[in-house]
Amino acid sequence: MTVFDRLVGQEDVESELTAAATAARRGVGEMGSSMTHSWLFTGPPGSGRSVAAQCFAAALQCTSDGIPGCGVCHACTTAMAGTHGDVRQVVPEGLSISVKEMRAIVQTAARRPSTGRWQIVVVEDADRLTEGAANALLKVVEEPPDRTVFLLCAPSVDPQDISVTLRSRCRHIHLVTPSADSIAKVLRERDGLDPADAQLAASISGGHVGRARRLATDLNAKVRRRDALDLAVAALRPATAFAAAEELVRSADAEAKEMSAARDEQETEELRTALGAGGTGKGAAGALRGSAGVLKDLEKRQKSRATRTGRDALDRALIDLAGLYRDALAVAWKSNAAANHPDMADRAADLASRTTPEGLLKCIEAVLECREAITVNVKPQWAVDAMVASLGDAFREPFSHTRG
C-alpha cells in the first residue's frame, strides 16, 4: 500500500506522479522532463486535487528504498499527517489568500530543507489568491530555489481560477471525477459501510468522496441535502418560496457555526494562554490588557473563515438543487443519463411534468446565476431570494401550462 492509494479513480495521475518522484530521486535539485519545481493540480470538487498534491509531497520526501510514497516511513506518515517540517500546507482561512500571507510563504520557501529532500509548499485553493498574492508567488515560481517545490491546487486552468502567467510556469495535472462505483468501493473497504448505503451515498455525492462519506455517516448532512432539494417544491408556491429561501441560508450559516465553534474556542483559549491569561506573575494582567489588538485580529480571521465556510455550505446546497433540475430535464428529454439524485426520481418526474424543458433550463440558469452572484459578494439572502423568484416564474409562465 502506498500513499497514492488514497486517491480514488486516478490511476493515470498516480503513474505520472510516481514517475516524477522516482526521477527526482536520481538527483535532488536536477530537473528534467519528469520533474519540475512547480505543479498545478486541477479537477472538479471532490476529485482529490489537494489529496494528490499531499500524496506527491509525501512521495518526494519518502526515504524508503522502494517505490516513492511507501506510506510507512517517517517522512511519508508525517507528510500525510501534515506535520512534516519541510512540507507547508497553505489553506485559506477566509475568502482569499492575501499578499501578506503569500510573502510570508515565499520567505519560508526560500529556506533549505531541514530534514527532508525538498522544501515543499502546497497551496490549496490557489484560485483564492488575490492579484497581489499571485504576483508575489509568480516571482518565486519563475526563479525557485534549487530544492523547493510548489504544488498549487485550483478547480481549473481558466484565467478566473489561476493567472495565465502562473499557469504557464507549472506542470499541469488534471484529475477527473471518480465514478460512483469507485467511491462506493472505498466506502465499503475503508469505512466498512453497508454495500447498499455505500452505493447510495456514492451515487448522490456528485463524485465527491468526502461528501459521500458524510452523507453515509452524518444524519445532519442527510437532512441538509433533503432541505436543499425541498426548495424545488417550495418555490412552486409564493406562500412558501421565500420562507424556504431564508431557511436555506440560515441552515448554511448554522452549519458554518457548528463547524467553526470548537476550533474558534480552542484557538482563542490557546492565544489567551500564550498572552498570559491565568498567569499570576508580575505584569501578567497588563500583558493581557495590551494584547487586545492581537485577539481582535484573531476574531477577524475567525469571522472571515466562518463566512467562507457558510458560503461553501450554501454552494453545495445550490449544486444539489441544480442537479435535481438537471434530472428533471433528463426525464423531460427521455434521456438515459445517470441521475444526480437517483433517490429523488419521483420528484424529478413531477417537476418535469409541471413545465417544459425550457422552463427547467431557466431553473438551472437561475441556480447558476445565484452561485455567481454570491462569488462576487452579493449578500447570500438577496441572491437566493432572486433565485426562488426566477424558479417560481419558470413554472408559472403560460407555456408551462400547455404541455400535452
C-alpha positions as a LaTeX table, in Angstrom:
\begin{tabular}{lrrr}
\hline
Residue & $x$ (\AA) & $y$ (\AA) & $z$ (\AA) \\
\hline
Met1 & 0.00 & 0.00 & 0.00 \\
Thr2 & 1.36 & 3.44 & $-0.97$ \\
Val3 & 0.26 & 6.99 & $-0.20$ \\
Phe4 & $-1.34$ & 7.16 & $-3.63$ \\
Asp5 & $-3.89$ & 4.57 & $-2.58$ \\
Arg6 & $-5.76$ & 7.48 & $-1.02$ \\
Leu7 & $-6.63$ & 8.71 & $-4.49$ \\
Val8 & $-9.87$ & 7.36 & $-5.94$ \\
Gly9 & $-10.17$ & 6.61 & $-9.66$ \\
Gln10 & $-6.98$ & 8.47 & $-10.63$ \\
Glu11 & $-4.70$ & 5.71 & $-11.98$ \\
Asp12 & $-3.09$ & 7.87 & $-14.69$ \\
Val13 & $-2.32$ & 10.62 & $-12.19$ \\
Glu14 & $-0.75$ & 8.11 & $-9.80$ \\
Ser15 & 1.53 & 6.77 & $-12.54$ \\
Glu16 & 2.64 & 10.25 & $-13.60$ \\
Leu17 & 3.40 & 11.43 & $-10.07$ \\
Thr18 & 5.20 & 8.22 & $-9.15$ \\
Ala19 & 7.40 & 8.59 & $-12.24$ \\
Ala20 & 8.19 & 12.20 & $-11.31$ \\
Ala21 & 9.07 & 11.30 & $-7.71$ \\
Thr22 & 11.30 & 8.48 & $-8.98$ \\
Ala23 & 13.06 & 10.86 & $-11.37$ \\
Ala24 & 13.54 & 13.39 & $-8.55$ \\
Arg25 & 15.43 & 10.78 & $-6.53$ \\
Arg26 & 18.09 & 10.39 & $-9.20$ \\
Gly27 & 19.46 & 13.78 & $-8.34$ \\
Val28 & 17.95 & 16.20 & $-5.87$ \\
Gly29 & 17.99 & 19.61 & $-7.48$ \\
Glu30 & 18.27 & 18.27 & $-11.03$ \\
Met31 & 15.12 & 18.90 & $-13.01$ \\
Gly32 & 14.14 & 17.17 & $-16.22$ \\
Ser33 & 11.13 & 16.18 & $-18.29$ \\
Ser34 & 9.62 & 14.13 & $-15.45$ \\
Met35 & 10.22 & 16.53 & $-12.56$ \\
Thr36 & 9.86 & 20.27 & $-12.20$ \\
His37 & 9.74 & 22.87 & $-9.44$ \\
Ser38 & 6.11 & 23.97 & $-9.96$ \\
Trp39 & 2.94 & 21.89 & $-10.35$ \\
Leu40 & $-0.71$ & 22.76 & $-10.82$ \\
Phe41 & $-3.37$ & 20.23 & $-9.78$ \\
Thr42 & $-6.85$ & 20.85 & $-11.17$ \\
Gly43 & $-10.12$ & 18.98 & $-11.10$ \\
Pro44 & $-13.76$ & 19.30 & $-10.04$ \\
Pro45 & $-14.69$ & 19.44 & $-6.34$ \\
Gly46 & $-14.16$ & 16.07 & $-4.69$ \\
Ser47 & $-11.77$ & 14.76 & $-7.35$ \\
Gly48 & $-8.94$ & 14.85 & $-4.82$ \\
Arg49 & $-6.65$ & 17.55 & $-6.18$ \\
Ser50 & $-5.38$ & 18.58 & $-2.72$ \\
Val51 & $-5.05$ & 14.90 & $-1.74$ \\
Ala52 & $-2.99$ & 14.28 & $-4.87$ \\
Ala53 & $-0.73$ & 17.21 & $-4.01$ \\
Gln54 & $-0.28$ & 15.91 & $-0.45$ \\
Cys55 & 0.48 & 12.39 & $-1.71$ \\
Phe56 & 3.03 & 13.77 & $-4.16$ \\
Ala57 & 4.67 & 15.77 & $-1.37$ \\
Ala58 & 4.97 & 12.58 & 0.69 \\
Ala59 & 6.42 & 10.67 & $-2.27$ \\
Leu60 & 9.04 & 13.37 & $-2.83$ \\
Gln61 & 10.09 & 13.23 & 0.83 \\
Cys62 & 9.88 & 9.41 & 1.08 \\
Thr63 & 13.04 & 7.78 & 2.48 \\
Ser64 & 12.29 & 4.16 & 1.60 \\
Asp65 & 14.44 & 2.26 & $-0.90$ \\
Gly66 & 11.42 & 1.09 & $-2.89$ \\
Ile67 & 8.82 & 2.98 & $-4.88$ \\
Pro68 & 8.47 & 6.58 & $-3.65$ \\
Gly69 & 5.48 & 7.09 & $-1.37$ \\
Cys70 & 5.75 & 3.85 & 0.61 \\
Gly71 & 3.28 & 5.18 & 3.18 \\
Val72 & 5.11 & 3.69 & 6.18 \\
Cys73 & 8.37 & 5.61 & 6.57 \\
His74 & 8.53 & 8.59 & 8.93 \\
Ala75 & 8.67 & 11.07 & 6.04 \\
Cys76 & 5.53 & 9.64 & 4.42 \\
Thr77 & 3.49 & 9.42 & 7.61 \\
Thr78 & 4.35 & 12.94 & 8.76 \\
Ala79 & 3.77 & 14.45 & 5.31 \\
Met80 & 0.34 & 12.81 & 5.10 \\
Ala81 & $-0.48$ & 13.90 & 8.66 \\
Gly82 & 0.52 & 17.49 & 7.91 \\
Thr83 & 3.35 & 17.54 & 10.47 \\
His84 & 6.43 & 17.19 & 8.25 \\
Gly85 & 8.82 & 20.06 & 8.94 \\
Asp86 & 9.55 & 20.66 & 5.26 \\
Val87 & 6.01 & 20.40 & 3.87 \\
Arg88 & 3.98 & 23.56 & 4.36 \\
Gln89 & 0.27 & 23.46 & 3.54 \\
Val90 & $-1.38$ & 26.79 & 2.80 \\
Val91 & $-5.13$ & 26.62 & 3.36 \\
Pro92 & $-7.02$ & 29.93 & 3.07 \\
Glu93 & $-8.72$ & 30.78 & 6.33 \\
Gly94 & $-11.04$ & 33.32 & 4.74 \\
Leu95 & $-12.33$ & 34.22 & 1.32 \\
Ser96 & $-8.88$ & 34.86 & $-0.17$ \\
Ile97 & $-5.13$ & 34.47 & 0.30 \\
Ser98 & $-3.62$ & 37.92 & 0.84 \\
Val99 & $-0.33$ & 39.27 & $-0.45$ \\
Lys100 & 0.90 & 39.49 & 3.15 \\
Glu101 & 0.28 & 35.77 & 3.68 \\
Met102 & 1.95 & 34.88 & 0.39 \\
Arg103 & 5.06 & 36.94 & 1.12 \\
Ala104 & 5.49 & 35.05 & 4.38 \\
Ile105 & 5.12 & 31.78 & 2.48 \\
Val106 & 7.71 & 32.87 & $-0.07$ \\
Gln107 & 10.17 & 33.58 & 2.73 \\
Thr108 & 9.64 & 30.06 & 4.07 \\
Ala109 & 10.09 & 28.58 & 0.61 \\
Ala110 & 13.49 & 30.22 & 0.28 \\
Arg111 & 14.90 & 28.17 & 3.16 \\
Arg112 & 16.81 & 24.98 & 2.64 \\
Pro113 & 15.09 & 21.78 & 3.82 \\
Ser114 & 15.80 & 20.97 & 7.46 \\
Thr115 & 15.17 & 17.20 & 7.43 \\
Gly116 & 13.64 & 16.26 & 4.08 \\
Arg117 & 14.81 & 16.11 & 0.50 \\
Trp118 & 12.80 & 19.17 & $-0.51$ \\
Gln119 & 11.16 & 22.28 & 0.85 \\
Ile120 & 7.57 & 21.79 & $-0.37$ \\
Val121 & 4.76 & 24.36 & $-0.38$ \\
Val122 & 1.23 & 23.09 & $-1.05$ \\
Val123 & $-1.20$ & 25.92 & $-1.85$ \\
Glu124 & $-4.77$ & 24.65 & $-1.58$ \\
Asp125 & $-7.43$ & 26.76 & $-3.30$ \\
Ala126 & $-4.89$ & 28.72 & $-5.34$ \\
Asp127 & $-7.91$ & 30.24 & $-7.09$ \\
Arg128 & $-8.38$ & 32.31 & $-3.93$ \\
Leu129 & $-5.09$ & 34.17 & $-4.44$ \\
Thr130 & $-5.53$ & 37.91 & $-4.69$ \\
Glu131 & $-3.81$ & 39.60 & $-7.62$ \\
Gly132 & $-1.01$ & 40.81 & $-5.36$ \\
Ala133 & $-0.57$ & 37.36 & $-3.81$ \\
Ala134 & $-0.45$ & 35.73 & $-7.27$ \\
Asn135 & 2.23 & 38.19 & $-8.37$ \\
Ala136 & 4.29 & 37.51 & $-5.22$ \\
Leu137 & 4.05 & 33.77 & $-5.87$ \\
Leu138 & 4.90 & 34.19 & $-9.55$ \\
Lys139 & 8.21 & 35.85 & $-8.75$ \\
Val140 & 9.48 & 32.89 & $-6.75$ \\
Val141 & 7.97 & 30.32 & $-9.14$ \\
Glu142 & 9.88 & 31.92 & $-12.02$ \\
Glu143 & 13.17 & 31.66 & $-10.12$ \\
Pro144 & 12.66 & 28.97 & $-7.46$ \\
Pro145 & 15.35 & 27.86 & $-5.00$ \\
Asp146 & 17.06 & 24.64 & $-6.09$ \\
Arg147 & 15.39 & 22.43 & $-3.51$ \\
Thr148 & 11.93 & 23.97 & $-3.36$ \\
Val149 & 8.77 & 22.59 & $-4.98$ \\
Phe150 & 5.44 & 24.40 & $-5.29$ \\
Leu151 & 2.22 & 22.38 & $-5.57$ \\
Leu152 & $-0.80$ & 24.55 & $-6.44$ \\
Cys153 & $-4.42$ & 23.36 & $-6.40$ \\
Ala154 & $-7.26$ & 25.02 & $-8.33$ \\
Pro155 & $-10.57$ & 24.00 & $-9.92$ \\
Ser156 & $-9.38$ & 24.58 & $-13.49$ \\
Val157 & $-6.87$ & 26.37 & $-15.71$ \\
Asp158 & $-9.45$ & 29.05 & $-16.51$ \\
Pro159 & $-7.93$ & 32.55 & $-16.04$ \\
Gln160 & $-10.62$ & 33.20 & $-13.42$ \\
Asp161 & $-9.13$ & 30.37 & $-11.34$ \\
Ile162 & $-5.41$ & 30.81 & $-11.98$ \\
Ser163 & $-3.48$ & 33.52 & $-13.82$ \\
Val164 & $-2.30$ & 32.62 & $-17.31$ \\
Thr165 & 1.30 & 33.51 & $-16.46$ \\
Leu166 & 1.34 & 31.43 & $-13.30$ \\
Arg167 & $-0.30$ & 28.53 & $-15.13$ \\
Ser168 & 2.39 & 28.67 & $-17.83$ \\
Arg169 & 5.13 & 28.19 & $-15.21$ \\
Cys170 & 3.59 & 24.99 & $-13.84$ \\
Arg171 & 3.30 & 21.41 & $-14.97$ \\
His172 & $-0.40$ & 20.60 & $-15.15$ \\
Ile173 & $-2.00$ & 17.53 & $-13.56$ \\
His174 & $-5.74$ & 17.16 & $-14.19$ \\
Leu175 & $-7.88$ & 14.90 & $-12.03$ \\
Val176 & $-11.23$ & 13.50 & $-13.14$ \\
Thr177 & $-14.44$ & 12.98 & $-11.19$ \\
Pro178 & $-14.32$ & 9.49 & $-9.62$ \\
Ser179 & $-17.06$ & 7.09 & $-10.65$ \\
Ala180 & $-19.81$ & 6.21 & $-8.21$ \\
Asp181 & $-18.64$ & 2.60 & $-8.19$ \\
Ser182 & $-15.07$ & 3.53 & $-7.24$ \\
Ile183 & $-16.34$ & 5.77 & $-4.42$ \\
Ala184 & $-18.67$ & 3.05 & $-3.16$ \\
Lys185 & $-15.75$ & 0.62 & $-3.11$ \\
Val186 & $-13.78$ & 2.98 & $-0.89$ \\
Leu187 & $-16.71$ & 3.38 & 1.50 \\
Arg188 & $-17.12$ & $-0.39$ & 1.71 \\
Glu189 & $-13.49$ & $-1.38$ & 2.05 \\
Arg190 & $-12.02$ & 1.51 & 4.05 \\
Asp191 & $-15.01$ & 2.66 & 6.07 \\
Gly192 & $-16.75$ & $-0.68$ & 6.49 \\
Leu193 & $-20.11$ & 0.64 & 5.34 \\
Asp194 & $-23.02$ & $-1.49$ & 4.25 \\
Pro195 & $-22.86$ & $-2.02$ & 0.44 \\
Ala196 & $-26.33$ & $-0.56$ & $-0.18$ \\
Asp197 & $-25.63$ & 2.52 & 1.96 \\
Ala198 & $-22.24$ & 2.97 & 0.32 \\
Gln199 & $-23.70$ & 2.76 & $-3.19$ \\
Leu200 & $-26.48$ & 5.25 & $-2.46$ \\
Ala201 & $-24.13$ & 7.75 & $-0.81$ \\
Ala202 & $-21.69$ & 7.44 & $-3.72$ \\
Ser203 & $-24.44$ & 7.95 & $-6.31$ \\
Ile204 & $-25.71$ & 11.20 & $-4.72$ \\
Ser205 & $-22.34$ & 12.70 & $-3.76$ \\
Gly206 & $-21.62$ & 14.33 & $-7.11$ \\
Gly207 & $-18.35$ & 12.44 & $-7.36$ \\
His208 & $-17.07$ & 13.89 & $-4.06$ \\
Val209 & $-15.51$ & 11.20 & $-1.87$ \\
Gly210 & $-15.58$ & 13.22 & 1.35 \\
Arg211 & $-19.19$ & 14.23 & 0.83 \\
Ala212 & $-20.19$ & 10.65 & 0.11 \\
Arg213 & $-18.67$ & 9.65 & 3.44 \\
Arg214 & $-20.59$ & 12.41 & 5.25 \\
Leu215 & $-23.87$ & 11.53 & 3.55 \\
Ala216 & $-23.42$ & 7.91 & 4.58 \\
Thr217 & $-22.50$ & 8.57 & 8.20 \\
Asp218 & $-23.79$ & 12.02 & 9.24 \\
Leu219 & $-27.52$ & 12.47 & 9.80 \\
Asn220 & $-27.20$ & 16.26 & 9.71 \\
Ala221 & $-25.63$ & 16.09 & 6.24 \\
Lys222 & $-28.55$ & 13.99 & 5.03 \\
Val223 & $-31.07$ & 16.45 & 6.47 \\
Arg224 & $-29.32$ & 19.46 & 4.92 \\
Arg225 & $-29.35$ & 17.80 & 1.50 \\
Arg226 & $-33.04$ & 16.95 & 1.81 \\
Asp227 & $-33.88$ & 20.51 & 2.85 \\
Ala228 & $-31.99$ & 21.93 & $-0.13$ \\
Leu229 & $-33.89$ & 19.71 & $-2.54$ \\
Asp230 & $-37.21$ & 20.59 & $-0.85$ \\
Leu231 & $-36.70$ & 24.14 & $-2.10$ \\
Ala232 & $-37.62$ & 22.97 & $-5.61$ \\
Val233 & $-41.15$ & 22.18 & $-4.38$ \\
Ala234 & $-41.41$ & 25.16 & $-2.05$ \\
Ala235 & $-40.51$ & 27.52 & $-4.91$ \\
Leu236 & $-43.66$ & 26.48 & $-6.76$ \\
Arg237 & $-45.83$ & 28.34 & $-4.22$ \\
Pro238 & $-45.27$ & 32.05 & $-3.43$ \\
Ala239 & $-46.51$ & 31.42 & 0.12 \\
Thr240 & $-43.62$ & 29.07 & 0.89 \\
Ala241 & $-40.87$ & 30.10 & $-1.55$ \\
Phe242 & $-39.21$ & 32.90 & 0.37 \\
Ala243 & $-39.52$ & 31.20 & 3.75 \\
Ala244 & $-37.72$ & 28.20 & 2.25 \\
Ala245 & $-35.06$ & 30.50 & 0.81 \\
Glu246 & $-34.49$ & 32.07 & 4.21 \\
Glu247 & $-34.23$ & 28.63 & 5.79 \\
Leu248 & $-31.66$ & 27.52 & 3.21 \\
Val249 & $-29.37$ & 30.44 & 4.04 \\
Arg250 & $-29.94$ & 30.00 & 7.77 \\
Ser251 & $-29.03$ & 26.32 & 7.51 \\
Ala252 & $-25.75$ & 27.14 & 5.75 \\
Asp253 & $-24.89$ & 29.68 & 8.45 \\
Ala254 & $-25.74$ & 27.18 & 11.18 \\
Glu255 & $-23.52$ & 24.57 & 9.56 \\
Ala256 & $-20.65$ & 27.08 & 9.42 \\
Lys257 & $-21.08$ & 27.98 & 13.10 \\
Glu258 & $-21.25$ & 24.31 & 14.03 \\
Met259 & $-18.02$ & 23.57 & 12.17 \\
Ser260 & $-16.20$ & 26.63 & 13.49 \\
Ala261 & $-17.32$ & 26.84 & 17.13 \\
Ala262 & $-14.97$ & 24.29 & 18.68 \\
Arg263 & $-11.99$ & 25.41 & 16.61 \\
Asp264 & $-12.61$ & 29.10 & 17.37 \\
Glu265 & $-12.86$ & 28.42 & 21.08 \\
Gln266 & $-9.65$ & 26.39 & 21.10 \\
Glu267 & $-7.74$ & 29.00 & 19.09 \\
Thr268 & $-8.90$ & 31.83 & 21.33 \\
Glu269 & $-8.04$ & 29.94 & 24.53 \\
Glu270 & $-4.60$ & 28.97 & 23.22 \\
Leu271 & $-3.86$ & 32.56 & 22.23 \\
Arg272 & $-5.04$ & 33.95 & 25.57 \\
Thr273 & $-2.86$ & 31.43 & 27.39 \\
Ala274 & 0.14 & 32.36 & 25.25 \\
Leu275 & $-0.50$ & 36.02 & 26.06 \\
Gly276 & $-0.57$ & 35.37 & 29.80 \\
Ala277 & $-4.20$ & 34.68 & 30.68 \\
Gly278 & $-4.41$ & 32.91 & 34.02 \\
Gly279 & $-0.90$ & 33.95 & 34.92 \\
Thr280 & $-0.14$ & 35.22 & 38.42 \\
Gly281 & 3.27 & 36.73 & 37.81 \\
Lys282 & 4.02 & 40.42 & 37.87 \\
Gly283 & 2.76 & 42.12 & 34.74 \\
Ala284 & 0.61 & 39.18 & 33.55 \\
Ala285 & $-2.62$ & 41.15 & 33.73 \\
Gly286 & $-1.09$ & 44.13 & 31.98 \\
Ala287 & 0.26 & 41.92 & 29.20 \\
Leu288 & $-3.21$ & 40.53 & 28.54 \\
Arg289 & $-4.74$ & 44.00 & 28.50 \\
Gly290 & $-2.16$ & 45.08 & 25.95 \\
Ser291 & $-2.98$ & 42.17 & 23.68 \\
Ala292 & $-6.48$ & 43.33 & 22.73 \\
Gly293 & $-5.32$ & 44.06 & 19.18 \\
Val294 & $-3.97$ & 40.53 & 18.74 \\
Leu295 & $-7.21$ & 38.99 & 19.96 \\
Lys296 & $-9.19$ & 41.30 & 17.68 \\
Asp297 & $-7.13$ & 40.15 & 14.68 \\
Leu298 & $-7.89$ & 36.54 & 15.58 \\
Glu299 & $-11.61$ & 37.28 & 15.82 \\
Lys300 & $-11.46$ & 38.94 & 12.40 \\
Arg301 & $-9.80$ & 35.88 & 10.85 \\
Gln302 & $-12.32$ & 33.58 & 12.51 \\
Lys303 & $-15.22$ & 35.67 & 11.20 \\
Ser304 & $-13.77$ & 35.57 & 7.68 \\
Arg305 & $-13.32$ & 31.80 & 7.93 \\
Ala306 & $-16.92$ & 31.36 & 9.11 \\
Thr307 & $-18.14$ & 33.45 & 6.17 \\
Arg308 & $-16.23$ & 31.28 & 3.74 \\
Thr309 & $-17.47$ & 28.07 & 5.39 \\
Gly310 & $-21.06$ & 29.27 & 5.23 \\
Arg311 & $-20.80$ & 30.20 & 1.57 \\
Asp312 & $-19.21$ & 26.85 & 0.76 \\
Ala313 & $-22.08$ & 25.08 & 2.53 \\
Leu314 & $-24.64$ & 27.15 & 0.65 \\
Asp315 & $-22.87$ & 26.45 & $-2.63$ \\
Arg316 & $-23.08$ & 22.70 & $-2.02$ \\
Ala317 & $-26.82$ & 23.05 & $-1.48$ \\
Leu318 & $-27.20$ & 25.04 & $-4.70$ \\
Ile319 & $-25.25$ & 22.41 & $-6.65$ \\
Asp320 & $-27.63$ & 19.75 & $-5.30$ \\
Leu321 & $-30.60$ & 21.85 & $-6.37$ \\
Ala322 & $-29.22$ & 22.37 & $-9.88$ \\
Gly323 & $-28.65$ & 18.62 & $-10.09$ \\
Leu324 & $-32.31$ & 17.94 & $-9.34$ \\
Tyr325 & $-33.47$ & 20.25 & $-12.15$ \\
Arg326 & $-30.97$ & 18.56 & $-14.44$ \\
Asp327 & $-32.54$ & 15.19 & $-13.53$ \\
Ala328 & $-35.97$ & 16.60 & $-14.33$ \\
Leu329 & $-34.64$ & 17.84 & $-17.67$ \\
Ala330 & $-33.31$ & 14.36 & $-18.43$ \\
Val331 & $-36.77$ & 12.95 & $-17.72$ \\
Ala332 & $-38.39$ & 15.54 & $-19.99$ \\
Trp333 & $-35.98$ & 14.65 & $-22.79$ \\
Lys334 & $-36.32$ & 10.91 & $-22.10$ \\
Ser335 & $-32.56$ & 10.69 & $-21.61$ \\
Asn336 & $-30.83$ & 7.64 & $-20.14$ \\
Ala337 & $-28.15$ & 9.76 & $-18.46$ \\
Ala338 & $-27.27$ & 8.76 & $-14.88$ \\
Ala339 & $-29.27$ & 10.76 & $-12.34$ \\
Asn340 & $-27.62$ & 13.09 & $-9.84$ \\
His341 & $-30.27$ & 12.14 & $-7.30$ \\
Pro342 & $-31.47$ & 8.60 & $-8.08$ \\
Asp343 & $-33.38$ & 8.52 & $-4.80$ \\
Met344 & $-35.41$ & 11.53 & $-5.96$ \\
Ala345 & $-36.65$ & 10.06 & $-9.25$ \\
Asp346 & $-40.32$ & 10.70 & $-8.39$ \\
Arg347 & $-39.67$ & 14.34 & $-7.58$ \\
Ala348 & $-37.68$ & 14.84 & $-10.79$ \\
Ala349 & $-40.55$ & 13.31 & $-12.77$ \\
Asp350 & $-43.06$ & 15.57 & $-11.02$ \\
Leu351 & $-41.03$ & 18.69 & $-11.83$ \\
Ala352 & $-40.72$ & 17.58 & $-15.46$ \\
Ser353 & $-44.50$ & 17.21 & $-15.68$ \\
Arg354 & $-45.12$ & 20.73 & $-14.44$ \\
Thr355 & $-43.19$ & 22.72 & $-17.06$ \\
Thr356 & $-41.36$ & 22.48 & $-20.37$ \\
Pro357 & $-37.67$ & 21.69 & $-20.91$ \\
Glu358 & $-37.20$ & 25.42 & $-21.50$ \\
Gly359 & $-38.62$ & 26.10 & $-18.06$ \\
Leu360 & $-36.25$ & 23.59 & $-16.46$ \\
Leu361 & $-33.31$ & 25.17 & $-18.27$ \\
Lys362 & $-34.36$ & 28.51 & $-16.82$ \\
Cys363 & $-34.34$ & 26.94 & $-13.37$ \\
Ile364 & $-30.81$ & 25.66 & $-13.84$ \\
Glu365 & $-29.72$ & 29.08 & $-15.11$ \\
Ala366 & $-31.31$ & 30.73 & $-12.06$ \\
Val367 & $-29.33$ & 28.49 & $-9.69$ \\
Leu368 & $-26.08$ & 29.11 & $-11.57$ \\
Glu369 & $-26.71$ & 32.87 & $-11.54$ \\
Cys370 & $-27.27$ & 32.69 & $-7.78$ \\
Arg371 & $-23.93$ & 30.91 & $-7.31$ \\
Glu372 & $-22.20$ & 33.52 & $-9.44$ \\
Ala373 & $-23.80$ & 36.40 & $-7.52$ \\
Ile374 & $-22.57$ & 35.00 & $-4.21$ \\
Thr375 & $-19.00$ & 34.69 & $-5.54$ \\
Val376 & $-18.99$ & 38.42 & $-6.32$ \\
Asn377 & $-20.13$ & 39.19 & $-2.76$ \\
Val378 & $-23.85$ & 39.75 & $-3.25$ \\
Lys379 & $-25.50$ & 39.14 & 0.11 \\
Pro380 & $-26.47$ & 35.43 & 0.10 \\
Gln381 & $-30.06$ & 36.06 & 1.22 \\
Trp382 & $-30.65$ & 38.53 & $-1.61$ \\
Ala383 & $-29.12$ & 36.17 & $-4.17$ \\
Val384 & $-31.23$ & 33.22 & $-3.01$ \\
Asp385 & $-34.42$ & 35.34 & $-2.90$ \\
Ala386 & $-33.82$ & 36.40 & $-6.50$ \\
Met387 & $-33.25$ & 32.77 & $-7.42$ \\
Val388 & $-36.50$ & 31.46 & $-5.94$ \\
Ala389 & $-38.42$ & 34.24 & $-7.69$ \\
Ser390 & $-36.97$ & 33.06 & $-11.01$ \\
Leu391 & $-37.70$ & 29.42 & $-10.15$ \\
Gly392 & $-41.33$ & 30.22 & $-9.49$ \\
Asp393 & $-41.63$ & 32.22 & $-12.72$ \\
Ala394 & $-40.33$ & 29.26 & $-14.73$ \\
Phe395 & $-43.33$ & 27.22 & $-13.56$ \\
Arg396 & $-45.91$ & 30.00 & $-13.87$ \\
Glu397 & $-45.21$ & 31.22 & $-17.41$ \\
Pro398 & $-48.01$ & 30.50 & $-19.90$ \\
Phe399 & $-46.06$ & 27.91 & $-21.86$ \\
Ser400 & $-45.73$ & 25.78 & $-18.74$ \\
His401 & $-49.46$ & 25.01 & $-18.88$ \\
Thr402 & $-49.52$ & 23.85 & $-22.49$ \\
Arg403 & $-47.72$ & 20.55 & $-22.17$ \\
Gly404 & $-49.69$ & 17.72 & $-23.60$ \\
\hline
\end{tabular}
